[in-house]
């Protein structure tokens, strides 16, 4: 990372469509502004494990353990720099190709990211759960409770979000980024929110 690039820490769960949209926006901003995204794992499975949620959502949460375990296994083997590409490969398969996070999908994502496909075995192992929880806690501790994914941190200020659809592109992406910087630089700013009225769009 060059010294003139602003680090942006981003906590993601590959399962979350809203985090996926925000991550693609961050990539868009990185092509237009001097920022350096740094990727970290958080987990909706951890976030919701003790909460009373509908059964359909609970089943989805159970599916979410696999990909975050694999991300942590890849990070431990190769370093955190591989997480961005692995997240991209997992996200394309999940959110665009509508594939389940089974062994075949995860192995294909690992291979496409230039990583050992045998790491897919981590999806069914509890070996990495403590590290998943630690990475998740790191993100949550920066922003506070009762939030989800994504969490971003810039200039030592962390937020949940932004939650947006569709993916902002070009000047729209930069305008949103400038807004994030503005609120990050406003002492005492905590929240700006409205009810979502649209489903995630990955265009």
Coordinates of N, CA and C in Angstrom, one line a residue:
X1 N 0.8 -1.2 0.0 CA 0.0 0.0 0.0 C 0.9 1.2 0.0
X2 N 0.6 2.1 -0.9 CA 1.4 3.4 -0.9 C 0.8 4.3 0.1
X3 N 1.7 5.2 0.6 CA 1.4 6.0 1.8 C 0.2 7.0 1.5
X4 N 0.0 7.3 0.2 CA -1.0 8.3 -0.1 C -2.4 7.7 -0.3
X5 N -2.6 6.4 -0.1 CA -3.8 5.7 -0.2 C -4.5 5.5 1.2
X6 N -5.7 5.9 1.3 CA -6.4 5.9 2.5 C -6.9 4.4 2.8
X7 N -6.5 3.8 3.9 CA -7.1 2.4 4.1 C -8.5 2.5 4.5
X8 N -9.3 1.5 3.9 CA -10.7 1.3 4.3 C -10.9 -0.1 4.7
X9 N -11.2 -0.3 5.9 CA -11.4 -1.7 6.4 C -12.8 -2.1 6.2
X10 N -13.0 -3.3 5.8 CA -14.4 -3.7 5.3 C -14.6 -5.1 5.9
X11 N -15.6 -5.2 6.8 CA -16.0 -6.5 7.3 C -17.2 -7.1 6.5
X12 N -17.1 -8.3 6.0 CA -18.1 -8.9 5.1 C -18.5 -10.3 5.6
X13 N -19.7 -10.7 5.2 CA -20.1 -12.1 5.2 C -20.5 -12.4 3.8
X14 N -19.9 -13.4 3.1 CA -20.2 -13.7 1.7 C -21.7 -14.0 1.5
X15 N -22.4 -14.3 2.6 CA -23.8 -14.7 2.4 C -24.7 -13.5 2.2
X16 N -24.3 -12.3 2.6 CA -25.1 -11.1 2.7 C -25.2 -10.4 1.3
X17 N -26.3 -10.3 0.7 CA -26.4 -9.5 -0.6 C -26.1 -8.0 -0.4
X18 N -26.5 -7.5 0.7 CA -26.3 -6.0 0.9 C -24.8 -5.7 1.1
X19 N -24.1 -6.6 1.8 CA -22.6 -6.4 1.9 C -22.0 -6.6 0.5
X20 N -22.5 -7.5 -0.3 CA -22.0 -7.7 -1.6 C -22.1 -6.4 -2.4
X21 N -23.2 -5.7 -2.4 CA -23.4 -4.5 -3.2 C -22.5 -3.4 -2.7
X22 N -22.4 -3.3 -1.3 CA -21.5 -2.3 -0.8 C -20.0 -2.6 -1.2
X23 N -19.6 -3.8 -1.2 CA -18.2 -4.2 -1.6 C -17.9 -3.8 -3.0
X24 N -18.9 -4.0 -3.9 CA -18.7 -3.7 -5.3 C -18.6 -2.1 -5.4
X25 N -19.4 -1.4 -4.6 CA -19.2 0.0 -4.6 C -17.8 0.4 -4.1
X26 N -17.3 -0.2 -3.1 CA -15.9 0.1 -2.6 C -14.9 -0.2 -3.7
X27 N -15.1 -1.2 -4.5 CA -14.2 -1.5 -5.7 C -14.3 -0.4 -6.7
X28 N -15.5 0.1 -6.9 CA -15.7 1.2 -7.8 C -15.0 2.5 -7.3
X29 N -15.1 2.8 -6.0 CA -14.5 3.9 -5.5 C -13.0 3.8 -5.6
X30 N -12.5 2.6 -5.3 CA -11.0 2.3 -5.4 C -10.4 2.6 -6.8
X31 N -11.2 2.5 -7.8 CA -10.8 2.7 -9.1 C -10.7 4.2 -9.4
X32 N -11.4 5.0 -8.6 CA -11.6 6.4 -8.9 C -10.9 7.4 -7.8
X33 N -10.7 6.8 -6.6 CA -10.1 7.6 -5.5 C -9.0 6.8 -4.9
X34 N -8.0 7.5 -4.2 CA -6.9 6.8 -3.7 C -7.2 6.1 -2.3
X35 N -7.9 5.0 -2.4 CA -8.2 4.2 -1.2 C -7.7 2.8 -1.3
X36 N -7.5 2.2 -0.2 CA -6.9 0.8 -0.2 C -7.9 -0.1 0.6
X37 N -8.8 -0.8 0.0 CA -9.7 -1.7 0.8 C -8.9 -2.8 1.5
X38 N -9.2 -3.0 2.7 CA -8.6 -4.1 3.5 C -9.8 -5.0 4.0
X39 N -9.8 -6.3 3.7 CA -11.0 -7.1 3.9 C -10.9 -7.9 5.2
X40 N -12.0 -8.1 5.8 CA -12.1 -8.8 7.1 C -13.4 -9.6 7.1
X41 N -13.4 -10.7 7.8 CA -14.5 -11.6 7.9 C -15.4 -11.2 9.1
X42 N -16.7 -11.1 8.9 CA -17.7 -11.1 10.0 C -18.7 -12.2 9.6
X43 N -19.6 -12.5 10.5 CA -20.5 -13.6 10.4 C -21.9 -13.4 10.8
X44 N -22.8 -13.5 9.9 CA -24.2 -13.4 10.3 C -24.6 -14.6 11.1
X45 N -23.9 -15.7 10.9 CA -24.2 -16.9 11.8 C -23.9 -16.6 13.2
X46 N -22.8 -16.0 13.5 CA -22.4 -15.6 14.8 C -23.3 -14.5 15.4
X47 N -23.6 -13.5 14.5 CA -24.4 -12.4 14.9 C -25.8 -12.8 15.4
X48 N -26.4 -13.9 14.7 CA -27.8 -14.3 15.0 C -27.9 -15.6 15.7
X49 N -26.8 -16.2 16.2 CA -26.9 -17.5 16.7 C -27.8 -17.6 18.0
X50 N -27.9 -16.5 18.8 CA -28.7 -16.5 20.0 C -30.0 -15.7 19.8
X51 N -30.3 -15.4 18.6 CA -31.5 -14.6 18.4 C -32.7 -15.4 17.9
X52 N -33.9 -15.0 18.2 CA -35.1 -15.7 17.7 C -35.4 -15.2 16.3
X53 N -35.1 -16.0 15.3 CA -35.3 -15.6 13.9 C -36.1 -16.7 13.3
X54 N -36.8 -16.3 12.1 CA -37.7 -17.3 11.4 C -36.8 -18.5 11.0
X55 N -37.5 -19.7 10.9 CA -36.8 -20.9 10.6 C -36.1 -20.8 9.2
X56 N -36.7 -20.2 8.2 CA -36.1 -20.1 6.9 C -34.8 -19.3 7.0
X57 N -34.8 -18.2 7.8 CA -33.6 -17.5 8.0 C -32.5 -18.2 8.8
X58 N -33.0 -19.0 9.7 CA -32.0 -19.8 10.5 C -31.3 -20.8 9.7
X59 N -32.0 -21.4 8.7 CA -31.4 -22.4 7.8 C -30.4 -21.7 6.9
X60 N -30.6 -20.5 6.5 CA -29.7 -19.7 5.7 C -28.4 -19.4 6.6
X61 N -28.7 -19.0 7.8 CA -27.6 -18.7 8.7 C -26.7 -20.0 8.9
X62 N -27.3 -21.1 9.0 CA -26.5 -22.4 9.2 C -25.6 -22.6 8.0
X63 N -26.1 -22.2 6.8 CA -25.3 -22.4 5.5 C -24.1 -21.4 5.6
X64 N -24.3 -20.3 6.3 CA -23.3 -19.2 6.3 C -22.0 -19.6 7.0
X65 N -22.0 -20.6 7.8 CA -20.7 -21.0 8.5 C -19.6 -21.4 7.5
X66 N -20.0 -22.2 6.5 CA -19.0 -22.7 5.6 C -18.1 -21.7 4.9
X67 N -18.7 -20.7 4.2 CA -17.8 -19.8 3.5 C -17.0 -18.9 4.4
X68 N -17.5 -18.5 5.6 CA -16.6 -17.7 6.5 C -15.5 -18.5 7.1
X69 N -15.7 -19.8 7.4 CA -14.6 -20.7 7.8 C -13.6 -20.8 6.7
X70 N -14.0 -20.9 5.5 CA -13.0 -21.1 4.4 C -12.2 -19.8 4.2
X71 N -12.9 -18.6 4.3 CA -12.2 -17.4 4.2 C -11.1 -17.2 5.3
X72 N -11.4 -17.6 6.5 CA -10.5 -17.6 7.6 C -9.3 -18.6 7.3
X73 N -9.6 -19.8 6.8 CA -8.6 -20.7 6.5 C -7.7 -20.2 5.5
X74 N -8.2 -19.5 4.4 CA -7.4 -18.9 3.4 C -6.5 -17.8 3.9
X75 N -7.1 -17.0 4.8 CA -6.4 -15.9 5.4 C -5.2 -16.4 6.2
X76 N -5.4 -17.5 7.0 CA -4.4 -18.1 7.8 C -3.3 -18.7 7.0
X77 N -3.6 -19.3 5.8 CA -2.6 -19.9 5.0 C -1.8 -18.9 4.1
X78 N -2.5 -17.9 3.6 CA -1.9 -17.0 2.6 C -1.7 -15.6 3.1
X79 N -2.5 -15.1 4.1 CA -2.5 -13.8 4.5 C -3.8 -13.1 4.1
X80 N -4.0 -12.0 4.8 CA -5.3 -11.3 4.6 C -5.5 -10.7 3.2
X81 N -4.3 -10.5 2.4 CA -4.4 -9.9 1.1 C -5.2 -10.8 0.1
X82 N -5.4 -12.1 0.4 CA -6.2 -12.9 -0.5 C -7.7 -12.8 -0.3
X83 N -8.1 -12.2 0.7 CA -9.6 -12.2 1.0 C -10.4 -11.4 0.0
X84 N -9.9 -10.3 -0.5 CA -10.6 -9.6 -1.5 C -11.0 -10.4 -2.7
X85 N -10.0 -11.1 -3.3 CA -10.3 -11.9 -4.5 C -11.2 -13.1 -4.2
X86 N -10.9 -13.7 -3.0 CA -11.8 -14.8 -2.7 C -13.2 -14.4 -2.4
X87 N -13.4 -13.3 -1.8 CA -14.8 -12.8 -1.6 C -15.4 -12.5 -2.9
X88 N -14.7 -11.9 -3.8 CA -15.3 -11.7 -5.2 C -15.7 -13.0 -5.8
X89 N -14.9 -14.0 -5.8 CA -15.2 -15.2 -6.4 C -16.4 -15.9 -5.8
X90 N -16.4 -15.9 -4.4 CA -17.6 -16.4 -3.7 C -18.9 -15.7 -4.0
X91 N -18.7 -14.3 -4.0 CA -19.9 -13.5 -4.2 C -20.5 -13.6 -5.6
X92 N -19.7 -13.7 -6.6 CA -20.2 -13.8 -8.0 C -21.0 -15.1 -8.1
X93 N -20.5 -16.2 -7.5 CA -21.2 -17.5 -7.6 C -22.5 -17.4 -6.8
X94 N -22.5 -16.8 -5.6 CA -23.6 -16.8 -4.8 C -24.7 -15.8 -5.3
X95 N -24.3 -14.6 -5.6 CA -25.3 -13.5 -5.8 C -25.6 -13.3 -7.3
X96 N -24.8 -13.7 -8.2 CA -25.0 -13.5 -9.6 C -25.4 -14.9 -10.2
X97 N -24.7 -15.9 -9.9 CA -25.0 -17.2 -10.5 C -26.0 -18.0 -9.6
X98 N -26.4 -17.5 -8.4 CA -27.4 -18.1 -7.6 C -27.0 -19.6 -7.2
X99 N -25.7 -19.8 -6.9 CA -25.3 -21.1 -6.5 C -25.3 -21.3 -5.0
X100 N -25.5 -22.5 -4.5 CA -25.4 -22.7 -3.1 C -24.0 -22.8 -2.7
X101 N -23.7 -22.5 -1.4 CA -22.4 -22.6 -0.9 C -22.0 -24.0 -0.5
X102 N -22.0 -24.9 -1.5 CA -21.6 -26.3 -1.3 C -20.2 -26.5 -1.6
X103 N -19.7 -27.7 -1.5 CA -18.3 -28.0 -1.7 C -17.8 -27.6 -3.1
X104 N -18.6 -27.9 -4.1 CA -18.3 -27.6 -5.5 C -18.1 -26.1 -5.7
X105 N -19.1 -25.4 -5.2 CA -19.0 -23.9 -5.4 C -17.8 -23.3 -4.7
X106 N -17.6 -23.7 -3.5 CA -16.4 -23.2 -2.8 C -15.1 -23.6 -3.4
X107 N -15.0 -24.8 -3.8 CA -13.7 -25.2 -4.5 C -13.5 -24.4 -5.8
X108 N -14.6 -24.2 -6.5 CA -14.4 -23.4 -7.8 C -14.0 -21.9 -7.5
X109 N -14.5 -21.4 -6.4 CA -14.2 -20.0 -6.0 C -12.7 -19.9 -5.6
X110 N -12.3 -20.9 -4.8 CA -10.9 -21.0 -4.4 C -9.9 -21.1 -5.6
X111 N -10.3 -22.0 -6.5 CA -9.4 -22.2 -7.7 C -9.4 -20.9 -8.5
X112 N -10.5 -20.2 -8.7 CA -10.5 -19.0 -9.5 C -9.7 -17.9 -8.8
X113 N -9.6 -17.9 -7.5 CA -8.9 -16.9 -6.7 C -7.4 -17.3 -6.6
X114 N -7.0 -18.4 -7.2 CA -5.6 -18.9 -7.2 C -5.2 -19.5 -5.9
X115 N -6.2 -20.0 -5.2 CA -5.9 -20.6 -3.9 C -6.1 -22.1 -3.9
X116 N -5.7 -22.8 -2.9 CA -5.8 -24.3 -2.8 C -7.2 -24.7 -2.6
X117 N -7.8 -25.4 -3.6 CA -9.2 -25.8 -3.5 C -9.5 -26.7 -2.3
X118 N -8.4 -27.4 -1.8 CA -8.6 -28.3 -0.6 C -9.0 -27.5 0.6
X119 N -8.8 -26.2 0.6 CA -9.3 -25.3 1.7 C -10.8 -25.4 1.9
X120 N -11.5 -25.9 0.9 CA -13.0 -26.0 1.0 C -13.4 -27.0 2.1
X121 N -12.5 -27.8 2.5 CA -12.8 -28.7 3.6 C -13.0 -28.0 4.9
X122 N -12.5 -26.8 5.0 CA -12.7 -26.0 6.2 C -14.1 -25.6 6.5
X123 N -15.0 -25.7 5.4 CA -16.4 -25.3 5.6 C -17.1 -26.3 6.6
X124 N -16.6 -27.5 6.7 CA -17.3 -28.5 7.6 C -16.5 -28.7 8.9
X125 N -15.5 -27.8 9.2 CA -14.7 -28.0 10.3 C -14.9 -26.8 11.3
X126 N -15.0 -27.2 12.6 CA -15.1 -26.1 13.6 C -13.7 -25.6 14.0
X127 N -12.7 -26.0 13.4 CA -11.3 -25.6 13.7 C -11.1 -24.1 13.6
X128 N -11.8 -23.5 12.7 CA -11.6 -22.0 12.5 C -12.7 -21.2 13.2
X129 N -13.6 -21.8 14.0 CA -14.7 -21.0 14.5 C -14.2 -19.9 15.5
X130 N -13.2 -20.2 16.3 CA -12.7 -19.2 17.2 C -12.1 -18.0 16.5
X131 N -11.5 -18.2 15.3 CA -10.9 -17.1 14.5 C -12.0 -16.4 13.8
X132 N -13.1 -17.1 13.4 CA -14.2 -16.4 12.8 C -14.9 -15.5 13.8
X133 N -15.0 -16.0 15.0 CA -15.6 -15.1 16.1 C -14.8 -13.9 16.5
X134 N -13.5 -14.1 16.5 CA -12.6 -13.0 16.8 C -12.6 -11.9 15.8
X135 N -12.6 -12.3 14.5 CA -12.7 -11.4 13.4 C -14.0 -10.6 13.4
X136 N -15.1 -11.4 13.6 CA -16.4 -10.8 13.8 C -16.5 -9.8 14.9
X137 N -15.9 -10.2 16.1 CA -15.9 -9.3 17.2 C -15.1 -8.0 17.0
X138 N -14.0 -8.1 16.3 CA -13.2 -7.0 16.0 C -14.0 -5.9 15.2
X139 N -14.8 -6.4 14.2 CA -15.6 -5.4 13.5 C -16.8 -4.9 14.3
X140 N -17.5 -5.7 15.0 CA -18.6 -5.3 15.8 C -18.2 -4.3 16.9
X141 N -17.1 -4.6 17.5 CA -16.6 -3.8 18.6 C -16.3 -2.4 18.2
X142 N -16.0 -2.2 16.9 CA -15.7 -0.9 16.4 C -16.9 0.0 16.2
X143 N -18.0 -0.7 15.9 CA -19.2 0.1 15.5 C -20.3 -0.1 16.5
X144 N -20.3 -1.1 17.4 CA -21.4 -1.2 18.4 C -22.3 -2.4 18.0
X145 N -23.2 -2.6 19.0 CA -24.1 -3.8 18.8 C -25.3 -3.4 17.9
X146 N -26.2 -4.4 17.6 CA -27.4 -4.2 16.9 C -27.1 -3.7 15.5
X147 N -26.1 -4.2 14.9 CA -25.8 -3.9 13.5 C -25.5 -5.2 12.8
X148 N -25.4 -5.1 11.5 CA -25.1 -6.3 10.7 C -23.9 -6.1 9.8
X149 N -23.9 -6.7 8.6 CA -22.8 -6.6 7.7 C -23.4 -5.8 6.5
X150 N -22.6 -4.9 5.9 CA -21.2 -4.7 6.1 C -20.9 -3.7 7.2
X151 N -19.7 -3.7 7.7 CA -19.1 -2.7 8.6 C -17.9 -2.2 7.8
X152 N -17.8 -0.9 7.8 CA -16.6 -0.2 7.2 C -16.0 0.7 8.2
X153 N -14.7 0.9 8.1 CA -14.0 1.8 8.9 C -13.0 2.7 8.1
X154 N -13.1 4.0 8.2 CA -12.3 4.9 7.5 C -11.9 6.0 8.4
X155 N -10.7 6.4 8.4 CA -10.2 7.5 9.3 C -10.6 7.3 10.8
X156 N -10.4 6.0 11.2 CA -10.7 5.6 12.6 C -12.1 5.7 13.0
X157 N -13.0 5.8 12.1 CA -14.5 5.9 12.4 C -15.1 4.7 11.7
X158 N -15.9 3.9 12.4 CA -16.6 2.8 11.8 C -18.1 3.0 11.7
X159 N -18.7 2.4 10.7 CA -20.1 2.5 10.4 C -20.6 1.1 10.0
X160 N -21.9 0.9 10.2 CA -22.7 -0.2 9.5 C -23.2 0.4 8.2
X161 N -22.8 -0.2 7.1 CA -23.3 0.3 5.8 C -22.2 0.9 5.0
X162 N -22.5 1.7 4.0 CA -23.8 2.1 3.6 C -24.6 0.9 3.0
X163 N -25.9 0.9 3.2 CA -26.8 -0.1 2.6 C -27.4 0.6 1.4
X164 N -27.2 0.1 0.2 CA -27.6 0.8 -1.0 C -27.9 -0.2 -2.1
X165 N -28.8 0.1 -3.0 CA -29.1 -0.7 -4.2 C -29.6 0.2 -5.3
X166 N -29.3 0.0 -6.5 CA -28.2 -0.9 -7.0 C -26.8 -0.4 -6.7
X167 N -25.8 -1.0 -7.3 CA -24.4 -0.6 -7.0 C -24.2 0.8 -7.6
X168 N -23.8 1.7 -6.8 CA -23.4 3.1 -7.3 C -22.2 2.9 -8.2
X169 N -22.2 3.6 -9.4 CA -21.1 3.5 -10.3 C -20.6 4.9 -10.6
X170 N -19.4 5.0 -11.1 CA -18.8 6.3 -11.6 C -19.0 7.4 -10.6
X171 N -19.5 8.5 -11.0 CA -19.6 9.7 -10.2 C -20.6 9.5 -9.0
X172 N -21.6 8.6 -9.2 CA -22.5 8.3 -8.1 C -21.8 7.6 -7.0
X173 N -20.8 6.7 -7.4 CA -20.0 6.0 -6.4 C -19.2 7.0 -5.6
X174 N -18.6 8.0 -6.3 CA -17.7 9.0 -5.6 C -18.5 9.9 -4.7
X175 N -19.7 10.3 -5.2 CA -20.6 11.2 -4.4 C -20.9 10.5 -3.1
X176 N -21.3 9.2 -3.1 CA -21.6 8.5 -1.9 C -20.3 8.4 -1.0
X177 N -19.2 8.1 -1.6 CA -17.9 8.1 -0.8 C -17.7 9.4 -0.1
X178 N -17.8 10.5 -0.8 CA -17.6 11.8 -0.2 C -18.6 12.0 0.9
X179 N -19.8 11.5 0.8 CA -20.7 11.6 1.9 C -20.3 10.8 3.1
X180 N -19.8 9.6 2.9 CA -19.2 8.8 4.0 C -18.1 9.5 4.7
X181 N -17.2 10.1 3.9 CA -16.1 10.9 4.5 C -16.6 12.0 5.3
X182 N -17.7 12.7 4.8 CA -18.2 13.8 5.5 C -18.8 13.4 6.9
X183 N -19.6 12.4 6.9 CA -20.1 12.0 8.2 C -19.1 11.4 9.1
X184 N -18.0 10.7 8.5 CA -16.9 10.2 9.4 C -16.2 11.3 10.0
X185 N -16.1 12.5 9.4 CA -15.4 13.6 9.9 C -16.3 14.5 10.7
X186 N -17.5 14.2 11.0 CA -18.4 15.0 11.8 C -18.5 14.4 13.2
X187 N -17.9 15.2 14.2 CA -17.9 14.7 15.5 C -19.3 14.5 16.1
X188 N -19.5 13.4 16.7 CA -20.8 13.1 17.3 C -21.9 12.6 16.3
X189 N -21.5 12.3 15.1 CA -22.5 11.7 14.1 C -22.6 10.3 14.4
X190 N -23.8 9.7 14.5 CA -24.1 8.3 14.8 C -24.9 7.6 13.8
X191 N -26.0 8.2 13.3 CA -27.0 7.4 12.6 C -27.7 8.3 11.6
X192 N -28.0 7.6 10.4 CA -28.8 8.2 9.4 C -29.5 7.0 8.7
X193 N -30.8 6.8 8.8 CA -31.4 5.6 8.3 C -32.8 5.8 7.8
X194 N -33.2 5.0 6.9 CA -34.6 4.9 6.5 C -35.0 3.4 6.1
X195 N -36.2 3.1 6.0 CA -36.7 1.7 5.8 C -36.3 1.4 4.3
X196 N -35.8 0.2 4.1 CA -35.5 -0.3 2.8 C -36.8 -0.6 2.1
X197 N -37.0 -0.2 0.8 CA -38.2 -0.4 0.0 C -37.9 -1.1 -1.3
X198 N -36.7 -1.6 -1.4 CA -36.3 -2.3 -2.7 C -35.4 -3.5 -2.3
X199 N -35.5 -4.5 -3.1 CA -34.7 -5.7 -3.0 C -33.3 -5.4 -3.5
X200 N -32.3 -6.2 -3.1 CA -30.9 -6.0 -3.6 C -30.8 -6.2 -5.1
X201 N -30.2 -5.3 -5.8 CA -29.9 -5.4 -7.2 C -28.4 -5.3 -7.4
X202 N -27.9 -6.3 -8.2 CA -26.5 -6.4 -8.4 C -26.0 -5.8 -9.7
X203 N -26.8 -5.0 -10.3 CA -26.4 -4.4 -11.6 C -25.4 -3.2 -11.4

